Amino acid sequence: MTNIVPNLTLNDGHTIPQLGFGVFMVEPAETTRIVADALEVGYRHIDTAAIYGNEAGVGAALGASGIDRSELFITTKLWNTRQGTQSAFDAFDESLDKLGLDYVDLYLIHWPTPKNDRYVESWKALEKIRETGRARSIGVSNFLVPHLERLLDETDVVPVVNQIELHPALQQREVTEYCREQGIAIESWGPLGQGKYPLFDEPAVANAAAEHGVTPAQVVIRWHLQLGNIVFPKSNRRERMQENFEVFGFELSEAQVAAISDLERDGRVGSHPNELN
Ligand code: NAD
């Protein structure tokens, strides 16, 4: 069943399943059960972070699943307070240890925290980690154009992805366009608007759902996929995990995609990257 999820090729030649499962706000104690459910549903790409406090639970579910490591795609992230050189190496070792893995597929700088001015130094540390093979690919999260420009000017490796808040109400066109020009794939976090916007009641979404006989959540996930973005909606509930995975049996028309793209309203639900320090 998992092979229905398309793989995208990143700028370093590695591939990533375009649809995954995110575990932000998943309680550590519940994580193993929830990730085990997601793996059973068919997800093979899991997005976690050190700050979520649930890497050990993710690792336990991966270990118990019996799924071959080569079929899994695991992302984790360097938290802001660990930016630097040795602190980033140490944080990475701790994450790998908690996950119980020999390598992660993708390691990200979680936020630029520009006032601390350590993201360039941190990126050089990630370049070194990548050289060891313990992170197959490296990328960033919540980076705006000026932050990316500095990395491209001052370091050697172009990030494979930029993971940013992106949903119909906040499409971040400036940074997404820059990333496409530079060959940096976009990962949409909060793809359903974290449930904070009434996206599902919008006629553009509700009408498309009715026309295809699917749910509004499936329409929004499909919109992300058709735009070429990588997406990993989160749900603790198995029936919703299943629903969010069943998005390959229909296709939105160009007009439906355009109508959903018209829902842009600068509707940020998370922090602004310049303000989180
Ligand atoms: P999301 O947009 O995926 O929203 C999740 C919420 O949507 C759920 O809690 C649930 O209430 C609702 N939902 C899910 N499926 C549904 C369905 N089928 N029908 C109705 N409601 C449904 O938000 P998210 O979890 O914040 O984002 C996804 C992932 O992105 C996270 O789990 C995490 O891995 C990542 N993320 C990264 C950052 C970052 O700074 N890099 C920040 C936030 C999230």
mmCIF file of C-alpha atoms and ligand atoms in Angstrom:
data_model
loop_
_atom_site.group_PDB
_atom_site.id
_atom_site.type_symbol
_atom_site.label_atom_id
_atom_site.label_comp_id
_atom_site.label_asym_id
_atom_site.label_seq_id
_atom_site.Cartn_x
_atom_site.Cartn_y
_atom_site.Cartn_z
ATOM 1 C CA MET A 1 0.000 0.000 0.000
ATOM 2 C CA THR A 2 2.851 2.372 0.820
ATOM 3 C CA ASN A 3 4.142 2.309 -2.715
ATOM 4 C CA ILE A 4 1.195 4.486 -3.770
ATOM 5 C CA VAL A 5 2.961 7.462 -2.123
ATOM 6 C CA PRO A 6 5.138 9.170 -4.732
ATOM 7 C CA ASN A 7 8.807 9.751 -3.995
ATOM 8 C CA LEU A 8 10.310 13.136 -4.782
ATOM 9 C CA THR A 9 14.008 13.431 -5.592
ATOM 10 C CA LEU A 10 15.863 15.978 -3.475
ATOM 11 C CA ASN A 11 18.704 18.165 -4.750
ATOM 12 C CA ASP A 12 21.285 15.753 -3.271
ATOM 13 C CA GLY A 13 19.845 12.757 -5.152
ATOM 14 C CA HIS A 14 18.081 11.133 -2.176
ATOM 15 C CA THR A 15 14.349 10.500 -2.394
ATOM 16 C CA ILE A 16 11.593 11.389 0.062
ATOM 17 C CA PRO A 17 8.017 10.100 0.274
ATOM 18 C CA GLN A 18 5.844 13.113 -0.558
ATOM 19 C CA LEU A 19 3.279 12.214 2.115
ATOM 20 C CA GLY A 20 4.294 11.502 5.694
ATOM 21 C CA PHE A 21 3.082 11.677 9.270
ATOM 22 C CA GLY A 22 3.965 14.483 11.737
ATOM 23 C CA VAL A 23 4.154 14.102 15.507
ATOM 24 C CA PHE A 24 4.108 17.678 16.824
ATOM 25 C CA MET A 25 2.069 17.793 20.068
ATOM 26 C CA VAL A 26 1.924 14.025 20.280
ATOM 27 C CA GLU A 27 2.337 13.165 23.970
ATOM 28 C CA PRO A 28 5.520 11.161 24.642
ATOM 29 C CA ALA A 29 3.534 8.468 26.448
ATOM 30 C CA GLU A 30 1.181 8.020 23.504
ATOM 31 C CA THR A 31 3.753 8.325 20.744
ATOM 32 C CA THR A 32 4.627 4.670 20.343
ATOM 33 C CA ARG A 33 0.982 3.660 19.910
ATOM 34 C CA ILE A 34 0.261 6.552 17.549
ATOM 35 C CA VAL A 35 3.320 5.998 15.348
ATOM 36 C CA ALA A 36 2.646 2.241 15.312
ATOM 37 C CA ASP A 37 -0.865 3.021 14.022
ATOM 38 C CA ALA A 38 0.537 5.366 11.377
ATOM 39 C CA LEU A 39 3.004 2.694 10.181
ATOM 40 C CA GLU A 40 0.181 0.142 9.994
ATOM 41 C CA VAL A 41 -1.916 2.549 7.959
ATOM 42 C CA GLY A 42 1.008 2.740 5.544
ATOM 43 C CA TYR A 43 2.989 5.876 6.370
ATOM 44 C CA ARG A 44 6.755 5.397 5.993
ATOM 45 C CA HIS A 45 7.878 9.004 6.453
ATOM 46 C CA ILE A 46 7.798 10.340 10.034
ATOM 47 C CA ASP A 47 8.550 13.962 10.961
ATOM 48 C CA THR A 48 9.649 14.575 14.561
ATOM 49 C CA ALA A 49 11.936 17.038 16.390
ATOM 50 C CA ALA A 50 14.029 17.065 19.547
ATOM 51 C CA ILE A 51 11.744 19.708 21.073
ATOM 52 C CA TYR A 52 8.661 17.494 20.635
ATOM 53 C CA GLY A 53 10.092 15.265 23.379
ATOM 54 C CA ASN A 54 8.868 12.127 21.628
ATOM 55 C CA GLU A 55 11.861 10.852 19.630
ATOM 56 C CA ALA A 56 12.192 7.844 21.954
ATOM 57 C CA GLY A 57 8.544 6.926 21.370
ATOM 58 C CA VAL A 58 9.006 7.240 17.621
ATOM 59 C CA GLY A 59 12.106 5.040 17.817
ATOM 60 C CA ALA A 60 10.300 2.406 19.871
ATOM 61 C CA ALA A 61 7.518 2.181 17.288
ATOM 62 C CA LEU A 62 10.011 1.952 14.419
ATOM 63 C CA GLY A 63 11.966 -0.780 16.193
ATOM 64 C CA ALA A 64 8.868 -2.828 17.001
ATOM 65 C CA SER A 65 7.406 -2.511 13.497
ATOM 66 C CA GLY A 66 9.826 -4.902 11.820
ATOM 67 C CA ILE A 67 9.812 -2.587 8.788
ATOM 68 C CA ASP A 68 13.137 -2.560 6.974
ATOM 69 C CA ARG A 69 15.093 0.620 7.725
ATOM 70 C CA SER A 70 15.551 1.250 4.022
ATOM 71 C CA GLU A 71 11.773 1.663 3.630
ATOM 72 C CA LEU A 72 11.555 4.366 6.289
ATOM 73 C CA PHE A 73 12.233 8.085 5.995
ATOM 74 C CA ILE A 74 12.862 9.733 9.365
ATOM 75 C CA THR A 75 13.325 13.459 9.991
ATOM 76 C CA THR A 76 14.320 15.184 13.198
ATOM 77 C CA LYS A 77 15.393 18.728 14.029
ATOM 78 C CA LEU A 78 18.021 20.689 15.944
ATOM 79 C CA TRP A 79 16.373 22.817 18.632
ATOM 80 C CA ASN A 80 17.187 26.520 18.905
ATOM 81 C CA THR A 81 19.066 26.388 22.204
ATOM 82 C CA ARG A 82 21.473 23.778 20.781
ATOM 83 C CA GLN A 83 22.568 25.841 17.777
ATOM 84 C CA GLY A 84 26.343 26.186 17.430
ATOM 85 C CA THR A 85 29.056 23.662 16.576
ATOM 86 C CA GLN A 86 29.775 21.241 19.431
ATOM 87 C CA SER A 87 26.281 21.795 20.865
ATOM 88 C CA ALA A 88 24.766 20.797 17.510
ATOM 89 C CA PHE A 89 26.969 17.672 17.321
ATOM 90 C CA ASP A 90 25.890 16.727 20.847
ATOM 91 C CA ALA A 91 22.201 17.425 20.153
ATOM 92 C CA PHE A 92 22.362 15.298 17.011
ATOM 93 C CA ASP A 93 23.957 12.391 18.910
ATOM 94 C CA GLU A 94 21.215 12.614 21.540
ATOM 95 C CA SER A 95 18.485 12.563 18.883
ATOM 96 C CA LEU A 96 19.970 9.520 17.120
ATOM 97 C CA ASP A 97 20.314 7.765 20.442
ATOM 98 C CA LYS A 98 16.679 8.453 21.406
ATOM 99 C CA LEU A 99 15.472 7.330 18.004
ATOM 100 C CA GLY A 100 17.604 4.192 18.292
ATOM 101 C CA LEU A 101 18.832 4.701 14.728
ATOM 102 C CA ASP A 102 22.239 4.639 13.057
ATOM 103 C CA TYR A 103 21.222 7.479 10.773
ATOM 104 C CA VAL A 104 18.351 9.835 10.060
ATOM 105 C CA ASP A 105 17.213 10.523 6.543
ATOM 106 C CA LEU A 106 16.897 14.239 7.147
ATOM 107 C CA TYR A 107 18.189 16.594 9.839
ATOM 108 C CA LEU A 108 16.880 20.164 9.967
ATOM 109 C CA ILE A 109 17.729 23.421 11.724
ATOM 110 C CA HIS A 110 14.326 23.974 13.358
ATOM 111 C CA TRP A 111 14.216 27.816 13.326
ATOM 112 C CA PRO A 112 16.719 30.434 12.138
ATOM 113 C CA THR A 113 16.491 32.439 15.437
ATOM 114 C CA PRO A 114 18.182 35.338 13.617
ATOM 115 C CA LYS A 115 18.845 37.416 16.738
ATOM 116 C CA ASN A 116 21.150 34.682 18.033
ATOM 117 C CA ASP A 117 23.005 34.700 14.705
ATOM 118 C CA ARG A 118 24.191 31.094 14.942
ATOM 119 C CA TYR A 119 22.384 29.523 12.022
ATOM 120 C CA VAL A 120 25.340 29.790 9.628
ATOM 121 C CA GLU A 121 27.646 28.190 12.194
ATOM 122 C CA SER A 122 24.987 25.529 12.882
ATOM 123 C CA TRP A 123 24.611 24.816 9.190
ATOM 124 C CA LYS A 124 28.378 24.160 8.923
ATOM 125 C CA ALA A 125 27.964 21.668 11.771
ATOM 126 C CA LEU A 126 25.135 19.961 9.859
ATOM 127 C CA GLU A 127 27.390 19.799 6.782
ATOM 128 C CA LYS A 128 29.930 17.885 8.904
ATOM 129 C CA ILE A 129 27.240 15.566 10.266
ATOM 130 C CA ARG A 130 26.149 14.853 6.712
ATOM 131 C CA GLU A 131 29.726 13.938 5.762
ATOM 132 C CA THR A 132 29.651 11.189 8.410
ATOM 133 C CA GLY A 133 26.585 9.656 6.733
ATOM 134 C CA ARG A 134 24.594 9.749 9.951
ATOM 135 C CA ALA A 135 22.242 12.293 8.380
ATOM 136 C CA ARG A 136 21.675 11.361 4.750
ATOM 137 C CA SER A 137 20.299 14.797 3.910
ATOM 138 C CA ILE A 138 20.254 18.164 5.665
ATOM 139 C CA GLY A 139 17.797 21.017 5.449
ATOM 140 C CA VAL A 140 16.251 23.939 7.265
ATOM 141 C CA SER A 141 12.903 24.951 8.675
ATOM 142 C CA ASN A 142 11.193 28.322 8.995
ATOM 143 C CA PHE A 143 13.896 30.064 6.955
ATOM 144 C CA LEU A 144 12.961 33.251 5.091
ATOM 145 C CA VAL A 145 14.720 34.462 1.941
ATOM 146 C CA PRO A 146 17.433 36.519 3.727
ATOM 147 C CA HIS A 147 18.343 33.532 5.917
ATOM 148 C CA LEU A 148 18.599 31.256 2.888
ATOM 149 C CA GLU A 149 20.635 33.825 0.977
ATOM 150 C CA ARG A 150 23.191 33.906 3.780
ATOM 151 C CA LEU A 151 23.504 30.119 3.812
ATOM 152 C CA LEU A 152 23.950 30.000 0.065
ATOM 153 C CA ASP A 153 26.555 32.781 0.188
ATOM 154 C CA GLU A 154 28.552 31.573 3.164
ATOM 155 C CA THR A 155 28.389 27.759 3.103
ATOM 156 C CA ASP A 156 28.842 24.875 0.662
ATOM 157 C CA VAL A 157 25.741 22.695 0.783
ATOM 158 C CA VAL A 158 22.322 23.862 -0.439
ATOM 159 C CA PRO A 159 19.553 22.702 1.945
ATOM 160 C CA VAL A 160 17.422 19.944 0.432
ATOM 161 C CA VAL A 161 14.227 21.283 1.986
ATOM 162 C CA ASN A 162 12.795 24.276 3.778
ATOM 163 C CA GLN A 163 9.994 23.191 6.116
ATOM 164 C CA ILE A 164 7.647 26.153 6.582
ATOM 165 C CA GLU A 165 4.126 26.885 7.760
ATOM 166 C CA LEU A 166 2.052 26.525 4.616
ATOM 167 C CA HIS A 167 -1.685 25.996 4.053
ATOM 168 C CA PRO A 168 -4.290 27.686 1.868
ATOM 169 C CA ALA A 169 -4.557 30.687 4.232
ATOM 170 C CA LEU A 170 -0.739 31.240 4.315
ATOM 171 C CA GLN A 171 1.151 30.334 1.165
ATOM 172 C CA GLN A 172 4.465 32.169 1.682
ATOM 173 C CA ARG A 173 4.853 32.885 -2.014
ATOM 174 C CA GLU A 174 8.105 34.848 -1.761
ATOM 175 C CA VAL A 175 10.026 32.119 0.045
ATOM 176 C CA THR A 176 8.460 29.252 -1.929
ATOM 177 C CA GLU A 177 9.389 30.904 -5.221
ATOM 178 C CA TYR A 178 12.959 31.501 -4.049
ATOM 179 C CA CYS A 179 13.236 27.876 -2.920
ATOM 180 C CA ARG A 180 11.999 26.556 -6.247
ATOM 181 C CA GLU A 181 14.581 28.676 -8.070
ATOM 182 C CA GLN A 182 17.324 27.249 -5.835
ATOM 183 C CA GLY A 183 16.154 23.622 -6.026
ATOM 184 C CA ILE A 184 15.056 23.529 -2.377
ATOM 185 C CA ALA A 185 11.910 21.434 -1.868
ATOM 186 C CA ILE A 186 9.095 22.823 0.256
ATOM 187 C CA GLU A 187 7.694 20.910 3.192
ATOM 188 C CA SER A 188 4.365 22.310 4.416
ATOM 189 C CA TRP A 189 3.934 22.279 8.164
ATOM 190 C CA GLY A 190 0.501 22.901 9.665
ATOM 191 C CA PRO A 191 -0.871 21.768 6.302
ATOM 192 C CA LEU A 192 -4.450 21.748 7.616
ATOM 193 C CA GLY A 193 -3.952 25.090 9.351
ATOM 194 C CA GLN A 194 -3.660 23.121 12.616
ATOM 195 C CA GLY A 195 -7.447 23.221 12.752
ATOM 196 C CA LYS A 196 -7.266 26.938 13.656
ATOM 197 C CA TYR A 197 -8.797 28.268 10.433
ATOM 198 C CA PRO A 198 -12.236 27.234 9.214
ATOM 199 C CA LEU A 199 -10.575 26.017 6.015
ATOM 200 C CA PHE A 200 -12.861 23.018 5.740
ATOM 201 C CA ASP A 201 -15.985 25.228 5.520
ATOM 202 C CA GLU A 202 -14.585 27.379 2.712
ATOM 203 C CA PRO A 203 -16.712 26.835 -0.415
ATOM 204 C CA ALA A 204 -13.596 26.213 -2.544
ATOM 205 C CA VAL A 205 -12.706 23.289 -0.273
ATOM 206 C CA ALA A 206 -16.198 22.051 0.579
ATOM 207 C CA ASN A 207 -17.379 22.106 -3.047
ATOM 208 C CA ALA A 208 -14.338 20.191 -4.273
ATOM 209 C CA ALA A 209 -14.885 17.648 -1.500
ATOM 210 C CA ALA A 210 -18.517 17.173 -2.530
ATOM 211 C CA GLU A 211 -17.585 16.876 -6.216
ATOM 212 C CA HIS A 212 -14.995 14.182 -5.582
ATOM 213 C CA GLY A 213 -16.879 12.427 -2.783
ATOM 214 C CA VAL A 214 -13.992 12.951 -0.350
ATOM 215 C CA THR A 215 -13.529 14.942 2.867
ATOM 216 C CA PRO A 216 -12.339 18.566 3.108
ATOM 217 C CA ALA A 217 -9.134 17.394 4.810
ATOM 218 C CA GLN A 218 -8.422 15.096 1.860
ATOM 219 C CA VAL A 219 -8.976 18.010 -0.526
ATOM 220 C CA VAL A 220 -6.505 20.225 1.339
ATOM 221 C CA ILE A 221 -3.857 17.473 1.465
ATOM 222 C CA ARG A 222 -4.394 16.827 -2.242
ATOM 223 C CA TRP A 223 -3.934 20.561 -2.933
ATOM 224 C CA HIS A 224 -0.507 20.434 -1.248
ATOM 225 C CA LEU A 225 0.497 17.325 -3.194
ATOM 226 C CA GLN A 226 -0.595 18.739 -6.545
ATOM 227 C CA LEU A 227 1.455 21.888 -5.855
ATOM 228 C CA GLY A 228 4.483 19.609 -5.460
ATOM 229 C CA ASN A 229 4.979 20.157 -1.745
ATOM 230 C CA ILE A 230 5.904 17.521 0.821
ATOM 231 C CA VAL A 231 3.267 17.188 3.517
ATOM 232 C CA PHE A 232 2.820 15.270 6.815
ATOM 233 C CA PRO A 233 -0.528 15.963 8.469
ATOM 234 C CA LYS A 234 -0.862 14.910 12.077
ATOM 235 C CA SER A 235 -3.692 13.142 13.831
ATOM 236 C CA ASN A 236 -3.810 11.015 16.960
ATOM 237 C CA ARG A 237 -6.854 9.195 15.611
ATOM 238 C CA ARG A 238 -6.330 6.176 13.423
ATOM 239 C CA GLU A 239 -9.406 6.786 11.269
ATOM 240 C CA ARG A 240 -8.093 10.247 10.423
ATOM 241 C CA MET A 241 -4.603 8.877 9.740
ATOM 242 C CA GLN A 242 -6.283 6.548 7.267
ATOM 243 C CA GLU A 243 -8.378 9.345 5.759
ATOM 244 C CA ASN A 244 -5.323 11.585 5.369
ATOM 245 C CA PHE A 245 -3.458 8.742 3.645
ATOM 246 C CA GLU A 246 -6.225 8.051 1.100
ATOM 247 C CA VAL A 247 -5.514 10.955 -1.194
ATOM 248 C CA PHE A 248 -4.273 9.202 -4.319
ATOM 249 C CA GLY A 249 -7.593 8.096 -5.791
ATOM 250 C CA PHE A 250 -8.751 11.479 -7.091
ATOM 251 C CA GLU A 251 -7.288 14.586 -8.691
ATOM 252 C CA LEU A 252 -8.324 18.219 -8.248
ATOM 253 C CA SER A 253 -8.931 20.132 -11.466
ATOM 254 C CA GLU A 254 -6.768 23.159 -12.228
ATOM 255 C CA ALA A 255 -9.759 25.354 -11.415
ATOM 256 C CA GLN A 256 -10.220 23.657 -8.044
ATOM 257 C CA VAL A 257 -6.531 24.108 -7.200
ATOM 258 C CA ALA A 258 -6.746 27.777 -8.221
ATOM 259 C CA ALA A 259 -9.897 28.376 -6.138
ATOM 260 C CA ILE A 260 -8.170 26.943 -3.052
ATOM 261 C CA SER A 261 -5.060 29.009 -3.774
ATOM 262 C CA ASP A 262 -7.337 32.078 -3.682
ATOM 263 C CA LEU A 263 -7.830 31.503 0.061
ATOM 264 C CA GLU A 264 -4.504 33.256 0.820
ATOM 265 C CA ARG A 265 -5.067 35.742 3.638
ATOM 266 C CA ASP A 266 -1.746 35.967 5.463
ATOM 267 C CA GLY A 267 -3.246 33.629 8.019
ATOM 268 C CA ARG A 268 -0.222 32.629 10.039
ATOM 269 C CA VAL A 269 -1.085 30.310 12.936
ATOM 270 C CA GLY A 270 2.451 29.763 14.261
ATOM 271 C CA SER A 271 5.356 32.044 15.149
ATOM 272 C CA HIS A 272 6.984 34.449 12.708
ATOM 273 C CA PRO A 273 10.527 33.222 11.933
ATOM 274 C CA ASN A 274 12.068 36.611 12.717
ATOM 275 C CA GLU A 275 10.341 36.813 16.065
ATOM 276 C CA LEU A 276 11.081 33.401 17.527
ATOM 277 C CA ASN A 277 14.473 33.742 19.165
HETATM 278 P P1 NAD B 1 -1.864 20.038 10.951
HETATM 279 O O1 NAD B 1 -2.231 21.146 10.041
HETATM 280 O O2 NAD B 1 -1.417 18.733 10.417
HETATM 281 O O3 NAD B 1 -3.111 19.899 11.896
HETATM 282 C C1 NAD B 1 -3.253 18.833 12.791
HETATM 283 C C2 NAD B 1 -4.655 18.924 13.387
HETATM 284 O O4 NAD B 1 -5.623 18.902 12.331
HETATM 285 C C3 NAD B 1 -4.966 17.702 14.224
HETATM 286 O O5 NAD B 1 -4.540 17.886 15.546
HETATM 287 C C4 NAD B 1 -6.453 17.586 14.091
HETATM 288 O O6 NAD B 1 -7.072 18.424 15.043
HETATM 289 C C5 NAD B 1 -6.730 18.130 12.717
HETATM 290 N N1 NAD B 1 -6.937 17.042 11.714
HETATM 291 C C6 NAD B 1 -6.011 16.163 11.233
HETATM 292 N N2 NAD B 1 -6.566 15.350 10.328
HETATM 293 C C7 NAD B 1 -7.855 15.710 10.213
HETATM 294 C C8 NAD B 1 -8.938 15.241 9.435
HETATM 295 N N3 NAD B 1 -8.794 14.257 8.574
HETATM 296 N N4 NAD B 1 -10.139 15.862 9.587
HETATM 297 C C9 NAD B 1 -10.294 16.877 10.443
HETATM 298 N N5 NAD B 1 -9.316 17.372 11.222
HETATM 299 C C10 NAD B 1 -8.101 16.794 11.103
HETATM 300 O O7 NAD B 1 -0.787 20.649 11.970
HETATM 301 P P2 NAD B 1 0.594 20.220 12.587
HETATM 302 O O8 NAD B 1 0.516 18.947 13.320
HETATM 303 O O9 NAD B 1 1.079 21.401 13.329
HETATM 304 O O10 NAD B 1 1.539 20.041 11.299
HETATM 305 C C11 NAD B 1 1.937 18.783 10.773
HETATM 306 C C12 NAD B 1 3.351 18.450 11.149
HETATM 307 O O11 NAD B 1 4.238 19.502 10.747
HETATM 308 C C13 NAD B 1 3.604 18.380 12.655
HETATM 309 O O12 NAD B 1 3.060 17.234 13.255
HETATM 310 C C14 NAD B 1 5.099 18.475 12.694
HETATM 311 O O13 NAD B 1 5.687 17.246 12.315
HETATM 312 C C15 NAD B 1 5.344 19.539 11.636
HETATM 313 N N6 NAD B 1 5.478 20.891 12.228
HETATM 314 C C16 NAD B 1 6.668 21.552 12.087
HETATM 315 C C17 NAD B 1 6.850 22.818 12.619
HETATM 316 C C18 NAD B 1 8.156 23.505 12.428
HETATM 317 O O14 NAD B 1 8.389 24.571 13.030
HETATM 318 N N7 NAD B 1 9.055 22.997 11.609
HETATM 319 C C19 NAD B 1 5.816 23.441 13.323
HETATM 320 C C20 NAD B 1 4.614 22.756 13.454
HETATM 321 C C21 NAD B 1 4.450 21.504 12.888
#
